[in-house]
mmCIF file with all atom_site columns, C-alpha atoms in Angstrom:
data_model
loop_
_atom_site.group_PDB
_atom_site.id
_atom_site.type_symbol
_atom_site.label_atom_id
_atom_site.label_alt_id
_atom_site.label_comp_id
_atom_site.label_asym_id
_atom_site.label_entity_id
_atom_site.label_seq_id
_atom_site.pdbx_PDB_ins_code
_atom_site.Cartn_x
_atom_site.Cartn_y
_atom_site.Cartn_z
_atom_site.occupancy
_atom_site.B_iso_or_equiv
_atom_site.pdbx_formal_charge
_atom_site.auth_seq_id
_atom_site.auth_comp_id
_atom_site.auth_asym_id
_atom_site.auth_atom_id
_atom_site.pdbx_PDB_model_num
ATOM 1   C CA . MET Z 1 1   ? 249.493 -26.161 118.222 1.00 31.00 ? 24  MET Z CA 1
ATOM 2   C CA . LEU Z 1 2   ? 246.948 -27.252 120.660 1.00 34.00 ? 25  LEU Z CA 1
ATOM 3   C CA . SER Z 1 3   ? 243.688 -25.365 120.639 1.00 33.00 ? 26  SER Z CA 1
ATOM 4   C CA . ASN Z 1 4   ? 240.071 -26.178 120.010 1.00 32.00 ? 27  ASN Z CA 1
ATOM 5   C CA . GLY Z 1 5   ? 238.133 -24.366 117.325 1.00 34.00 ? 28  GLY Z CA 1
ATOM 6   C CA . ARG Z 1 6   ? 239.627 -20.913 116.984 1.00 33.00 ? 29  ARG Z CA 1
ATOM 7   C CA . GLY Z 1 7   ? 241.304 -20.615 120.410 1.00 39.00 ? 30  GLY Z CA 1
ATOM 8   C CA . LEU Z 1 8   ? 244.178 -18.118 120.326 1.00 39.00 ? 31  LEU Z CA 1
ATOM 9   C CA . GLY Z 1 9   ? 243.721 -17.899 116.569 1.00 39.00 ? 32  GLY Z CA 1
ATOM 10  C CA . SER Z 1 10  ? 245.329 -21.198 115.647 1.00 42.00 ? 33  SER Z CA 1
ATOM 11  C CA . GLY Z 1 11  ? 242.179 -23.101 114.748 1.00 38.00 ? 34  GLY Z CA 1
ATOM 12  C CA . LEU Z 1 12  ? 243.741 -26.487 115.571 1.00 43.00 ? 35  LEU Z CA 1
ATOM 13  C CA . ARG Z 1 13  ? 242.542 -29.343 117.749 1.00 52.00 ? 36  ARG Z CA 1
ATOM 14  C CA . HIS Z 1 14  ? 243.608 -29.938 121.331 1.00 65.00 ? 37  HIS Z CA 1
ATOM 15  C CA . THR Z 1 15  ? 243.101 -33.668 121.886 1.00 76.00 ? 38  THR Z CA 1
ATOM 16  C CA . PHE Z 1 16  ? 246.151 -35.881 121.486 1.00 77.00 ? 39  PHE Z CA 1
ATOM 17  C CA . ARG Z 1 17  ? 247.013 -39.552 121.819 1.00 80.00 ? 40  ARG Z CA 1
ATOM 18  C CA . ALA Z 1 18  ? 250.443 -40.498 123.161 1.00 85.00 ? 41  ALA Z CA 1
ATOM 19  C CA . GLU Z 1 19  ? 251.861 -43.998 122.923 1.00 84.00 ? 42  GLU Z CA 1
ATOM 20  C CA . THR Z 1 20  ? 253.849 -44.739 126.090 1.00 88.00 ? 43  THR Z CA 1
ATOM 21  C CA . PRO Z 1 21  ? 255.276 -47.946 127.605 1.00 85.00 ? 44  PRO Z CA 1
ATOM 22  C CA . GLY Z 1 22  ? 252.187 -48.070 129.831 1.00 82.00 ? 45  GLY Z CA 1
ATOM 23  C CA . GLY Z 1 23  ? 249.757 -47.800 126.909 1.00 86.00 ? 46  GLY Z CA 1
ATOM 24  C CA . SER Z 1 24  ? 247.946 -45.165 124.915 1.00 87.00 ? 47  SER Z CA 1
ATOM 25  C CA . LEU Z 1 25  ? 247.042 -41.881 126.645 1.00 88.00 ? 48  LEU Z CA 1
ATOM 26  C CA . ARG Z 1 26  ? 244.384 -39.378 125.539 1.00 86.00 ? 49  ARG Z CA 1
ATOM 27  C CA . LEU Z 1 27  ? 245.368 -35.838 126.468 1.00 89.00 ? 50  LEU Z CA 1
ATOM 28  C CA . ARG Z 1 28  ? 242.869 -32.990 126.321 1.00 88.00 ? 51  ARG Z CA 1
ATOM 29  C CA . ALA Z 1 29  ? 242.764 -29.516 127.837 1.00 90.00 ? 52  ALA Z CA 1
ATOM 30  C CA . GLY Z 1 30  ? 240.450 -29.439 130.837 1.00 92.00 ? 53  GLY Z CA 1
ATOM 31  C CA . ARG Z 1 31  ? 240.190 -33.224 131.162 1.00 92.00 ? 54  ARG Z CA 1
ATOM 32  C CA . PRO Z 1 32  ? 242.123 -35.254 133.758 1.00 92.00 ? 55  PRO Z CA 1
ATOM 33  C CA . CYS Z 1 33  ? 244.255 -38.194 132.613 1.00 92.00 ? 56  CYS Z CA 1
ATOM 34  C CA . PRO Z 1 34  ? 244.749 -40.666 135.476 1.00 94.00 ? 57  PRO Z CA 1
ATOM 35  C CA . ASP Z 1 35  ? 246.981 -42.860 133.285 1.00 92.00 ? 58  ASP Z CA 1
ATOM 36  C CA . LEU Z 1 36  ? 249.349 -39.924 132.724 1.00 93.00 ? 59  LEU Z CA 1
ATOM 37  C CA . ASP Z 1 37  ? 249.344 -39.224 136.477 1.00 95.00 ? 60  ASP Z CA 1
ATOM 38  C CA . ARG Z 1 38  ? 250.351 -42.846 137.033 1.00 93.00 ? 61  ARG Z CA 1
ATOM 39  C CA . LEU Z 1 39  ? 253.145 -42.537 134.424 1.00 93.00 ? 62  LEU Z CA 1
ATOM 40  C CA . LEU Z 1 40  ? 254.401 -39.368 136.153 1.00 94.00 ? 63  LEU Z CA 1
ATOM 41  C CA . ARG Z 1 41  ? 254.388 -41.099 139.558 1.00 94.00 ? 64  ARG Z CA 1
ATOM 42  C CA . GLU Z 1 42  ? 256.280 -44.096 138.144 1.00 93.00 ? 65  GLU Z CA 1
ATOM 43  C CA . SER Z 1 43  ? 258.794 -41.740 136.505 1.00 92.00 ? 66  SER Z CA 1
ATOM 44  C CA . GLY Z 1 44  ? 259.209 -39.618 139.648 1.00 94.00 ? 67  GLY Z CA 1
ATOM 45  C CA . MET Z 1 45  ? 258.046 -36.480 137.811 1.00 95.00 ? 68  MET Z CA 1
ATOM 46  C CA . ASP Z 1 46  ? 255.340 -33.920 138.519 1.00 96.00 ? 69  ASP Z CA 1
ATOM 47  C CA . SER Z 1 47  ? 254.909 -31.953 135.295 1.00 96.00 ? 70  SER Z CA 1
ATOM 48  C CA . TRP Z 1 48  ? 254.542 -32.421 131.540 1.00 96.00 ? 71  TRP Z CA 1
ATOM 49  C CA . ALA Z 1 49  ? 253.719 -30.590 128.318 1.00 94.00 ? 72  ALA Z CA 1
ATOM 50  C CA . CYS Z 1 50  ? 252.680 -31.255 124.738 1.00 90.00 ? 73  CYS Z CA 1
ATOM 51  C CA . VAL Z 1 51  ? 254.617 -29.125 122.269 1.00 87.00 ? 74  VAL Z CA 1
ATOM 52  C CA . SER Z 1 52  ? 253.845 -29.130 118.565 1.00 80.00 ? 75  SER Z CA 1
ATOM 53  C CA . ALA Z 1 53  ? 256.447 -29.614 115.868 1.00 73.00 ? 76  ALA Z CA 1
ATOM 54  C CA . SER Z 1 54  ? 254.117 -28.702 113.039 1.00 72.00 ? 77  SER Z CA 1
ATOM 55  C CA . SER Z 1 55  ? 253.300 -25.456 111.270 1.00 65.00 ? 78  SER Z CA 1
ATOM 56  C CA . THR Z 1 56  ? 254.230 -22.249 113.010 1.00 66.00 ? 79  THR Z CA 1
ATOM 57  C CA . LEU Z 1 57  ? 252.445 -18.961 113.529 1.00 62.00 ? 80  LEU Z CA 1
ATOM 58  C CA . ALA Z 1 58  ? 254.286 -17.605 110.491 1.00 68.00 ? 81  ALA Z CA 1
ATOM 59  C CA . ARG Z 1 59  ? 254.052 -20.467 107.985 1.00 72.00 ? 82  ARG Z CA 1
ATOM 60  C CA . ARG Z 1 60  ? 252.452 -23.796 107.151 1.00 78.00 ? 83  ARG Z CA 1
ATOM 61  C CA . ILE Z 1 61  ? 254.748 -26.764 106.620 1.00 76.00 ? 84  ILE Z CA 1
ATOM 62  C CA . THR Z 1 62  ? 254.134 -30.144 105.025 1.00 79.00 ? 85  THR Z CA 1
ATOM 63  C CA . ALA Z 1 63  ? 253.425 -33.280 107.055 1.00 76.00 ? 86  ALA Z CA 1
ATOM 64  C CA . ASP Z 1 64  ? 256.842 -34.697 106.065 1.00 80.00 ? 87  ASP Z CA 1
ATOM 65  C CA . ALA Z 1 65  ? 258.598 -31.515 107.174 1.00 79.00 ? 88  ALA Z CA 1
ATOM 66  C CA . GLY Z 1 66  ? 256.633 -31.613 110.445 1.00 76.00 ? 89  GLY Z CA 1
ATOM 67  C CA . ARG Z 1 67  ? 257.746 -35.179 111.149 1.00 78.00 ? 90  ARG Z CA 1
ATOM 68  C CA . ALA Z 1 68  ? 261.383 -34.302 110.375 1.00 82.00 ? 91  ALA Z CA 1
ATOM 69  C CA . ARG Z 1 69  ? 261.108 -31.274 112.653 1.00 80.00 ? 92  ARG Z CA 1
ATOM 70  C CA . GLN Z 1 70  ? 259.586 -33.472 115.365 1.00 82.00 ? 93  GLN Z CA 1
ATOM 71  C CA . ARG Z 1 71  ? 262.585 -35.832 115.220 1.00 85.00 ? 94  ARG Z CA 1
ATOM 72  C CA . LEU Z 1 72  ? 264.982 -32.887 115.635 1.00 86.00 ? 95  LEU Z CA 1
ATOM 73  C CA . ILE Z 1 73  ? 262.992 -31.465 118.538 1.00 87.00 ? 96  ILE Z CA 1
ATOM 74  C CA . GLU Z 1 74  ? 262.849 -34.906 120.138 1.00 89.00 ? 97  GLU Z CA 1
ATOM 75  C CA . GLN Z 1 75  ? 266.653 -35.217 119.897 1.00 91.00 ? 98  GLN Z CA 1
ATOM 76  C CA . TYR Z 1 76  ? 266.995 -31.770 121.460 1.00 90.00 ? 99  TYR Z CA 1
ATOM 77  C CA . VAL Z 1 77  ? 264.664 -32.383 124.436 1.00 91.00 ? 100 VAL Z CA 1
ATOM 78  C CA . ARG Z 1 78  ? 266.136 -35.836 125.086 1.00 93.00 ? 101 ARG Z CA 1
ATOM 79  C CA . GLY Z 1 79  ? 269.611 -34.290 124.887 1.00 94.00 ? 102 GLY Z CA 1
ATOM 80  C CA . ILE Z 1 80  ? 268.808 -31.870 127.707 1.00 91.00 ? 103 ILE Z CA 1
ATOM 81  C CA . GLY Z 1 81  ? 267.457 -34.694 129.847 1.00 93.00 ? 104 GLY Z CA 1
ATOM 82  C CA . TYR Z 1 82  ? 263.700 -34.909 129.312 1.00 94.00 ? 105 TYR Z CA 1
ATOM 83  C CA . THR Z 1 83  ? 261.713 -38.057 128.625 1.00 92.00 ? 106 THR Z CA 1
ATOM 84  C CA . CYS Z 1 84  ? 259.423 -37.624 125.642 1.00 91.00 ? 107 CYS Z CA 1
ATOM 85  C CA . TYR Z 1 85  ? 256.906 -39.547 123.581 1.00 89.00 ? 108 TYR Z CA 1
ATOM 86  C CA . ALA Z 1 86  ? 255.530 -38.777 120.141 1.00 82.00 ? 109 ALA Z CA 1
ATOM 87  C CA . THR Z 1 87  ? 251.854 -37.930 120.077 1.00 76.00 ? 110 THR Z CA 1
ATOM 88  C CA . GLN Z 1 88  ? 249.362 -37.631 117.294 1.00 63.00 ? 111 GLN Z CA 1
ATOM 89  C CA . ASP Z 1 89  ? 246.419 -35.344 116.887 1.00 55.00 ? 112 ASP Z CA 1
ATOM 90  C CA . ALA Z 1 90  ? 243.411 -37.472 117.788 1.00 50.00 ? 113 ALA Z CA 1
ATOM 91  C CA . GLY Z 1 91  ? 241.313 -35.691 115.164 1.00 49.00 ? 114 GLY Z CA 1
ATOM 92  C CA . GLU Z 1 92  ? 241.747 -35.460 111.431 1.00 47.00 ? 115 GLU Z CA 1
ATOM 93  C CA . GLY Z 1 93  ? 245.125 -34.443 110.074 1.00 51.00 ? 116 GLY Z CA 1
ATOM 94  C CA . ALA Z 1 94  ? 247.960 -35.544 112.325 1.00 55.00 ? 117 ALA Z CA 1
ATOM 95  C CA . ASP Z 1 95  ? 250.075 -32.729 113.751 1.00 66.00 ? 118 ASP Z CA 1
ATOM 96  C CA . PRO Z 1 96  ? 253.393 -34.074 115.049 1.00 74.00 ? 119 PRO Z CA 1
ATOM 97  C CA . THR Z 1 97  ? 253.629 -33.242 118.739 1.00 82.00 ? 120 THR Z CA 1
ATOM 98  C CA . LEU Z 1 98  ? 255.773 -34.353 121.663 1.00 88.00 ? 121 LEU Z CA 1
ATOM 99  C CA . LEU Z 1 99  ? 254.610 -35.267 125.158 1.00 92.00 ? 122 LEU Z CA 1
ATOM 100 C CA . ILE Z 1 100 ? 257.528 -34.143 127.339 1.00 95.00 ? 123 ILE Z CA 1
ATOM 101 C CA . LEU Z 1 101 ? 257.699 -35.440 130.914 1.00 95.00 ? 124 LEU Z CA 1
ATOM 102 C CA . GLY Z 1 102 ? 259.360 -33.404 133.652 1.00 96.00 ? 125 GLY Z CA 1
ATOM 103 C CA . ILE Z 1 103 ? 259.347 -30.092 131.780 1.00 96.00 ? 126 ILE Z CA 1
ATOM 104 C CA . SER Z 1 104 ? 258.104 -27.079 133.733 1.00 95.00 ? 127 SER Z CA 1
ATOM 105 C CA . GLU Z 1 105 ? 255.337 -24.864 132.405 1.00 95.00 ? 128 GLU Z CA 1
ATOM 106 C CA . ASP Z 1 106 ? 257.778 -21.978 131.916 1.00 96.00 ? 129 ASP Z CA 1
ATOM 107 C CA . ALA Z 1 107 ? 260.249 -24.173 130.004 1.00 95.00 ? 130 ALA Z CA 1
ATOM 108 C CA . ALA Z 1 108 ? 257.421 -25.554 127.834 1.00 94.00 ? 131 ALA Z CA 1
ATOM 109 C CA . VAL Z 1 109 ? 256.210 -22.040 126.989 1.00 95.00 ? 132 VAL Z CA 1
ATOM 110 C CA . ARG Z 1 110 ? 259.802 -21.006 126.137 1.00 94.00 ? 133 ARG Z CA 1
ATOM 111 C CA . LEU Z 1 111 ? 260.178 -24.069 123.895 1.00 91.00 ? 134 LEU Z CA 1
ATOM 112 C CA . GLY Z 1 112 ? 256.831 -23.337 122.222 1.00 90.00 ? 135 GLY Z CA 1
ATOM 113 C CA . THR Z 1 113 ? 257.933 -19.741 121.692 1.00 91.00 ? 136 THR Z CA 1
ATOM 114 C CA . MET Z 1 114 ? 261.255 -20.897 120.236 1.00 88.00 ? 137 MET Z CA 1
ATOM 115 C CA . LEU Z 1 115 ? 259.281 -23.120 117.828 1.00 85.00 ? 138 LEU Z CA 1
ATOM 116 C CA . ASP Z 1 116 ? 256.950 -20.222 116.948 1.00 85.00 ? 139 ASP Z CA 1
ATOM 117 C CA . GLN Z 1 117 ? 253.890 -22.075 118.271 1.00 85.00 ? 140 GLN Z CA 1
ATOM 118 C CA . PRO Z 1 118 ? 250.796 -20.174 119.403 1.00 87.00 ? 141 PRO Z CA 1
ATOM 119 C CA . GLU Z 1 119 ? 250.331 -22.319 122.528 1.00 88.00 ? 142 GLU Z CA 1
ATOM 120 C CA . VAL Z 1 120 ? 251.328 -25.452 124.422 1.00 90.00 ? 143 VAL Z CA 1
ATOM 121 C CA . LEU Z 1 121 ? 249.310 -27.896 126.504 1.00 92.00 ? 144 LEU Z CA 1
ATOM 122 C CA . VAL Z 1 122 ? 250.754 -28.184 130.017 1.00 95.00 ? 145 VAL Z CA 1
ATOM 123 C CA . GLY Z 1 123 ? 249.920 -30.191 133.090 1.00 95.00 ? 146 GLY Z CA 1
ATOM 124 C CA . ARG Z 1 124 ? 250.924 -31.253 136.568 1.00 96.00 ? 147 ARG Z CA 1
ATOM 125 C CA . LYS Z 1 125 ? 250.270 -34.518 138.346 1.00 95.00 ? 148 LYS Z CA 1
ATOM 126 C CA . GLY Z 1 126 ? 246.716 -34.578 139.701 1.00 93.00 ? 149 GLY Z CA 1
ATOM 127 C CA . ARG Z 1 127 ? 245.560 -31.506 137.738 1.00 94.00 ? 150 ARG Z CA 1
ATOM 128 C CA . CYS Z 1 128 ? 243.693 -31.016 134.490 1.00 93.00 ? 151 CYS Z CA 1
ATOM 129 C CA . PRO Z 1 129 ? 245.812 -30.000 131.471 1.00 94.00 ? 152 PRO Z CA 1
ATOM 130 C CA . GLU Z 1 130 ? 245.681 -26.342 130.431 1.00 93.00 ? 153 GLU Z CA 1
ATOM 131 C CA . LEU Z 1 131 ? 246.588 -24.386 127.313 1.00 91.00 ? 154 LEU Z CA 1
ATOM 132 C CA . ARG Z 1 132 ? 249.268 -21.716 127.695 1.00 93.00 ? 155 ARG Z CA 1
ATOM 133 C CA . PRO Z 1 133 ? 249.946 -19.079 125.022 1.00 93.00 ? 156 PRO Z CA 1
ATOM 134 C CA . CYS Z 1 134 ? 253.481 -18.710 123.679 1.00 89.00 ? 157 CYS Z CA 1
ATOM 135 C CA . GLY Z 1 135 ? 255.488 -15.820 122.261 1.00 80.00 ? 158 GLY Z CA 1
ATOM 136 C CA . ALA Z 1 136 ? 253.501 -13.633 119.883 1.00 59.00 ? 159 ALA Z CA 1
ATOM 137 C CA . ALA Z 1 137 ? 250.217 -15.243 120.970 1.00 53.00 ? 160 ALA Z CA 1
ATOM 138 C CA . ASN Z 1 138 ? 251.065 -14.439 124.602 1.00 53.00 ? 161 ASN Z CA 1
ATOM 139 C CA . ALA Z 1 139 ? 251.786 -10.797 123.723 1.00 52.00 ? 162 ALA Z CA 1
ATOM 140 C CA . ALA Z 1 140 ? 248.557 -10.510 121.697 1.00 51.00 ? 163 ALA Z CA 1
ATOM 141 C CA . GLN Z 1 141 ? 246.525 -11.953 124.568 1.00 53.00 ? 164 GLN Z CA 1
ATOM 142 C CA . ALA Z 1 142 ? 248.151 -9.495  127.008 1.00 48.00 ? 165 ALA Z CA 1
ATOM 143 C CA . ARG Z 1 143 ? 247.275 -6.576  124.683 1.00 48.00 ? 166 ARG Z CA 1
ATOM 144 C CA . LYS Z 1 144 ? 243.610 -7.709  124.580 1.00 56.00 ? 167 LYS Z CA 1
ATOM 145 C CA . ALA Z 1 145 ? 243.486 -7.982  128.372 1.00 54.00 ? 168 ALA Z CA 1
ATOM 146 C CA . GLY Z 1 146 ? 245.111 -4.566  128.884 1.00 55.00 ? 169 GLY Z CA 1
#
């Protein structure tokens, strides 16, 4: 869950800190991250996403349950071949989230939808990160636009 204020109705923050072998990265929608671009270049990848493992659109879960869910999601994404790093909400109240390298925007949105998340933070090398709505949030946004 990666929005600022009340974006897409989630009311959660969208600045994250990821601990990687190259150091700590700050990830924020609309702000470039040259250190992440460097990590992508070194890894031979062009895309990435942050996907939350915390509460869903339908229900709130405890911090312990969120961390356990994050470990399961991390096993899953590593099992299908992605490199990932745990992130933490840079604001108050840590929401367990994964920085996934090499995942396409479409795959990240599908994963966010599968996890019942309102949105994911996605990016490509050399571009500013952007929020993308998932599942029910995507449908609600389409209804408003139509």
